[in-house]
Coordinates of C-alpha atoms and ligand atoms in Angstrom, one line a residue:
M295 CA 89.8 124.1 99.8
R296 CA 87.7 121.7 97.5
N297 CA 87.6 118.2 99.1
L298 CA 89.0 115.9 96.3
A299 CA 87.9 112.8 98.1
S300 CA 84.5 113.7 97.2
P301 CA 83.0 112.0 93.9
S302 CA 80.5 114.9 93.5
V303 CA 83.6 117.6 93.6
I304 CA 85.5 115.3 91.0
K305 CA 82.4 115.5 88.9
E306 CA 82.1 119.2 89.2
I307 CA 85.6 119.4 88.0
L308 CA 85.2 117.0 85.2
S309 CA 82.5 119.4 83.9
E310 CA 84.0 122.6 84.7
Y311 CA 87.3 121.8 82.9
E312 CA 85.7 119.5 80.5
F313 CA 88.1 116.8 81.6
R314 CA 88.2 113.1 80.5
F315 CA 90.0 110.7 82.5
S316 CA 92.8 109.0 80.5
K317 CA 92.9 105.3 80.5
S318 CA 96.2 105.1 78.9
L319 CA 97.8 107.3 81.4
G320 CA 96.6 105.2 84.2
Q321 CA 94.0 108.1 85.7
N322 CA 92.5 106.3 88.4
F323 CA 92.1 109.0 91.2
L324 CA 91.9 108.2 94.8
I325 CA 88.5 109.3 96.3
D326 CA 89.1 107.6 99.9
E327 CA 90.0 109.6 102.7
G328 CA 91.0 106.9 104.9
A329 CA 93.3 105.6 102.3
L330 CA 94.9 109.0 101.6
S331 CA 95.6 109.5 105.4
Q332 CA 96.9 105.8 105.6
I333 CA 99.4 106.6 102.7
V334 CA 100.7 109.9 104.2
A335 CA 101.1 108.0 107.7
G336 CA 102.8 105.0 105.9
A337 CA 105.3 107.2 104.1
D338 CA 105.8 108.7 107.7
I339 CA 105.9 112.2 106.3
K340 CA 107.0 115.0 108.8
D341 CA 107.3 118.8 108.6
T342 CA 111.0 118.5 108.0
D343 CA 110.6 116.3 105.1
C344 CA 111.2 116.7 101.2
V345 CA 108.7 114.7 99.0
L346 CA 108.7 113.8 95.5
E347 CA 105.3 112.7 94.2
I348 CA 104.7 111.0 90.5
G349 CA 101.5 111.5 88.9
P350 CA 99.4 114.1 91.4
G351 CA 96.6 113.8 89.0
F352 CA 94.0 116.5 90.4
G353 CA 96.2 116.6 93.8
T354 CA 94.2 114.8 96.2
L355 CA 97.3 113.1 97.7
T356 CA 99.3 116.3 97.1
Q357 CA 97.3 118.4 99.5
R358 CA 97.7 116.0 102.3
L359 CA 101.4 115.7 101.4
A360 CA 102.0 119.5 101.3
A361 CA 100.0 120.0 104.8
A362 CA 102.3 117.6 106.4
A363 CA 105.9 118.0 104.4
K364 CA 108.4 120.9 104.4
K365 CA 108.5 120.7 100.5
V366 CA 106.7 118.7 97.7
V367 CA 107.9 118.4 94.1
C368 CA 105.2 116.6 91.9
V369 CA 105.7 115.5 88.3
E370 CA 102.8 115.0 86.0
I371 CA 102.6 114.0 82.4
D372 CA 99.4 115.2 81.6
K373 CA 99.2 119.1 80.8
T374 CA 95.4 119.2 80.9
V375 CA 95.9 118.2 84.6
I376 CA 98.1 121.0 85.3
P377 CA 95.7 124.1 85.7
I378 CA 93.2 121.9 87.7
L379 CA 96.2 120.7 89.9
S380 CA 97.5 124.5 90.6
E381 CA 94.1 125.7 91.5
N382 CA 93.4 122.6 94.1
L383 CA 96.9 123.4 95.5
K384 CA 96.3 127.1 95.6
D385 CA 96.5 127.3 99.5
F386 CA 99.8 125.9 99.8
D387 CA 103.4 127.5 99.2
N388 CA 105.5 124.6 99.6
F389 CA 105.2 122.8 96.3
E390 CA 106.2 122.8 92.7
I391 CA 104.5 121.1 89.7
V392 CA 106.7 119.8 87.1
N393 CA 105.0 118.8 83.6
S394 CA 107.0 116.1 82.4
D395 CA 107.0 112.5 81.8
I396 CA 108.9 110.9 84.8
M397 CA 110.7 108.0 82.8
K398 CA 112.4 111.1 80.7
I399 CA 113.8 112.7 83.7
D400 CA 117.2 112.0 85.2
I401 CA 116.0 111.4 88.5
K402 CA 119.3 111.9 90.4
S403 CA 120.0 115.4 89.0
F404 CA 116.6 116.4 89.1
T405 CA 116.0 115.9 92.8
A406 CA 119.7 117.2 93.6
E407 CA 118.4 120.3 91.7
K408 CA 115.1 120.5 93.5
F409 CA 116.0 119.3 97.2
G410 CA 119.8 120.0 97.1
S411 CA 121.6 117.6 99.4
E412 CA 118.5 116.7 101.5
K413 CA 117.2 113.3 101.7
V414 CA 114.0 112.7 99.6
K415 CA 110.6 110.5 100.3
V416 CA 108.9 109.5 97.4
A417 CA 105.0 109.0 97.7
A418 CA 102.7 108.3 95.0
N419 CA 99.7 106.6 93.6
L420 CA 101.3 105.0 90.6
P421 CA 100.1 104.8 86.9
Y422 CA 99.5 101.2 86.6
Y423 CA 100.6 100.8 82.9
I424 CA 104.3 101.7 84.0
T425 CA 104.7 100.9 87.7
T426 CA 107.7 98.6 87.4
P427 CA 109.8 100.6 85.3
I428 CA 109.2 103.8 87.4
I429 CA 110.2 101.6 90.4
M430 CA 113.3 100.3 88.9
S431 CA 114.3 103.7 87.7
L432 CA 113.9 105.3 91.1
L433 CA 115.8 102.2 92.6
E434 CA 118.6 102.6 90.0
S435 CA 118.7 106.4 89.8
R436 CA 121.2 106.6 92.9
A437 CA 119.4 109.5 94.1
N438 CA 119.2 110.5 97.8
F439 CA 116.1 108.7 98.5
E440 CA 115.0 107.7 102.2
S441 CA 112.0 105.8 101.2
I442 CA 109.7 105.1 98.6
T443 CA 106.1 104.5 99.5
V444 CA 103.7 103.4 96.4
M445 CA 100.3 102.4 95.6
V446 CA 100.4 99.7 92.8
Q447 CA 98.4 96.7 92.0
K448 CA 98.1 94.3 94.7
E449 CA 99.9 91.4 92.5
V450 CA 102.9 93.8 92.0
A451 CA 102.8 94.7 95.7
K452 CA 103.4 91.1 96.3
R453 CA 106.2 90.6 94.1
L454 CA 107.9 93.9 95.4
C455 CA 107.8 92.2 98.9
A456 CA 108.1 88.6 97.9
E457 CA 110.7 86.3 99.6
C458 CA 112.6 83.6 97.6
G459 CA 110.9 80.4 97.1
T460 CA 107.6 81.8 96.9
K461 CA 105.7 82.1 93.3
D462 CA 105.8 85.9 93.8
F463 CA 109.8 86.0 93.9
G464 CA 111.2 87.5 90.7
A465 CA 113.7 89.9 89.2
I466 CA 112.0 93.0 90.6
S467 CA 112.0 91.1 94.3
L468 CA 115.6 90.8 94.0
A469 CA 116.1 94.4 93.1
V470 CA 114.0 95.7 96.0
Q471 CA 116.2 93.5 98.4
Y472 CA 119.3 94.7 97.0
F473 CA 118.4 98.2 97.6
C474 CA 115.9 98.1 100.1
N475 CA 113.7 96.9 103.1
A476 CA 110.2 96.3 102.0
E477 CA 107.0 96.5 103.7
Y478 CA 103.7 95.6 102.3
L479 CA 101.1 98.1 104.3
F480 CA 97.7 97.8 103.3
E481 CA 95.3 97.1 100.4
V482 CA 92.7 99.3 99.0
P483 CA 89.6 98.1 96.9
P484 CA 88.7 99.5 93.4
S485 CA 85.6 101.1 95.0
S486 CA 88.1 103.7 96.5
F487 CA 88.9 105.4 93.0
M488 CA 87.1 107.0 90.3
P489 CA 87.0 105.6 87.8
P490 CA 87.3 102.3 89.7
P491 CA 90.4 100.2 88.1
K492 CA 89.8 96.4 87.4
V493 CA 92.2 95.3 90.1
T494 CA 92.8 95.5 94.0
S495 CA 95.5 97.8 94.8
A496 CA 98.1 97.8 97.8
V497 CA 100.6 100.2 99.3
V498 CA 104.1 99.3 100.1
R499 CA 107.0 101.2 101.6
L500 CA 110.6 100.5 100.2
D501 CA 113.3 101.9 102.9
L502 CA 116.5 102.3 101.0
L503 CA 119.4 100.7 102.7
E504 CA 122.6 102.9 103.6
K505 CA 124.6 99.6 102.3
K506 CA 123.3 97.2 99.7
R507 CA 122.2 94.2 101.1
V508 CA 125.0 92.1 99.3
C509 CA 128.4 93.0 98.1
V510 CA 129.1 92.0 94.4
K511 CA 131.8 92.4 92.2
S512 CA 129.9 93.9 89.2
E513 CA 126.4 95.2 89.9
E514 CA 125.8 94.9 86.1
M515 CA 126.7 91.2 86.1
F516 CA 124.4 90.8 89.4
F517 CA 121.4 92.1 87.5
K518 CA 122.3 90.3 84.2
T519 CA 122.4 87.1 86.2
V520 CA 119.0 87.9 88.0
K521 CA 117.4 88.8 84.6
A522 CA 118.8 85.6 82.9
A523 CA 117.4 83.3 85.7
F524 CA 113.9 84.9 85.3
A525 CA 113.8 85.3 81.7
Q526 CA 112.7 81.5 81.3
R527 CA 111.4 81.0 85.0
R528 CA 110.1 77.3 84.2
K529 CA 113.6 76.3 83.1
T530 CA 116.2 75.0 85.5
L531 CA 119.0 77.3 86.3
L532 CA 121.5 75.7 84.0
N533 CA 119.1 75.9 81.0
A534 CA 118.1 79.5 81.7
L535 CA 121.5 80.9 82.1
S536 CA 123.1 79.1 79.3
N537 CA 120.1 79.9 76.9
A538 CA 120.6 83.6 77.8
G539 CA 123.7 83.7 75.6
C540 CA 125.2 86.6 77.5
F541 CA 128.0 85.5 79.7
G542 CA 130.4 84.4 77.0
K543 CA 130.5 80.7 78.6
S544 CA 129.6 77.3 77.3
K545 CA 126.8 75.2 79.0
D546 CA 129.6 73.2 80.7
E547 CA 131.5 76.0 82.0
I548 CA 128.1 77.3 83.5
S549 CA 127.5 73.7 84.8
K550 CA 130.7 73.9 86.8
I551 CA 130.4 77.1 88.0
L552 CA 126.9 76.1 89.6
N553 CA 128.7 73.2 91.2
D554 CA 131.7 75.2 92.6
V555 CA 129.2 77.9 93.9
G556 CA 127.0 74.7 95.5
I557 CA 124.2 75.4 93.7
D558 CA 122.1 72.4 92.2
A559 CA 121.7 73.1 88.3
K560 CA 118.3 71.8 88.5
R561 CA 117.1 74.4 90.5
R562 CA 114.9 77.3 89.4
G563 CA 115.7 81.1 89.7
E564 CA 112.8 81.4 92.2
T565 CA 114.5 79.2 95.0
L566 CA 117.9 81.0 95.0
S567 CA 118.3 83.6 97.7
I568 CA 120.0 87.0 97.0
F569 CA 123.0 85.8 98.6
E570 CA 123.3 82.8 96.2
F571 CA 122.7 85.1 93.3
A572 CA 125.7 87.2 94.5
A573 CA 128.2 84.4 94.7
L574 CA 126.9 83.2 91.2
S575 CA 127.1 86.3 89.5
D576 CA 130.8 86.8 91.1
M577 CA 132.0 83.5 89.6
L578 CA 130.1 84.2 86.0
G579 CA 131.6 87.5 85.9
K580 CA 135.2 86.1 86.2
Ligands
LIG700 N1 97.9 110.9 92.7 C1 96.4 111.1 92.0 C2 95.6 110.3 93.0 O1 95.9 109.5 93.7 O2 94.4 110.4 92.8 C3 96.5 110.4 90.6 C4 97.2 109.0 90.7 S1 96.8 108.3 88.8 C5 96.6 106.5 89.6 C6 98.2 108.3 88.0 C7 98.7 109.8 87.5 O3 100.1 109.4 87.0 C8 97.7 110.4 86.5 O4 97.4 111.7 87.2 C9 98.5 110.3 85.1 O5 98.3 111.4 84.4 C10 99.9 110.5 85.8 N2 101.0 109.7 84.8 C11 100.9 108.9 83.9 N3 101.9 108.5 83.4 C12 102.9 109.2 83.9 C13 104.4 109.2 83.7 N4 105.0 108.8 82.9 N5 105.0 110.5 84.4 C14 104.3 111.1 85.2 N6 102.9 111.2 85.4 C15 102.4 110.3 84.7

């Protein structure tokens, strides 16, 4: 089996297949043995596990996932990668390659089709141009996920794991808190990739909660409230919510609701806990 963590092997593949890395598809391939092993360990992949990988590239992580898991399904958008990936995985018989855009897949029915009723662990070195939409679509999919372990830009990793009251806290932190427990695992420098990205990366694991962290009357209203509060981050909550114009309520009515819920109208969205957002959205939805 070719050692895909070796820059000289990657160079051989580039010339053999006349392959060029696509910047627009976020093709920065991991060439760091240590980081690859840490991702598999961090994702806690066992031989009974079903794994969904997004963006396998040449298959460097896929080889390790296939060696550790029961079954791996990987979704890769770039059709020019597929013959290289198939060649690099030829020693395994527990994987499936799907040539598709993950954003065009109905993730719930896709995982049900590929893994039946089994729980699924996601493991991926995500393409950075589309990190947040992919994570949101995984979280909102209601698929049978046990955990999502992803490498993303360090700044995004911090936002995923941020607590309220910190500068990194935002809409995505609340979405993560709503569905998961998050853990910031480790950082990976640009030199661990080929070609090296401009930014430092980090790996996080999101463990899906059996029961959502807060019980809200309407999930749609909860996320609408969160989105409105962070759309104008520097504004007070009262101004951000009334400027959003999506609650069908006047500024005075919103002011009264904030008062009734016990939230100072001058606070900013980033200071509210998920529990305060839940109470506020229930009242805004009335
Ligand atoms: N897993 C490999 C590794 O760790 O070296 C490659 C990771 S690279 C950062 C991201 C991969 O995602 C690329 O192979 C890219 O072609 C693929 N990709 C980009 N956009 C995608 C999409 N919308 N759906 C599926 N794969 C995508």
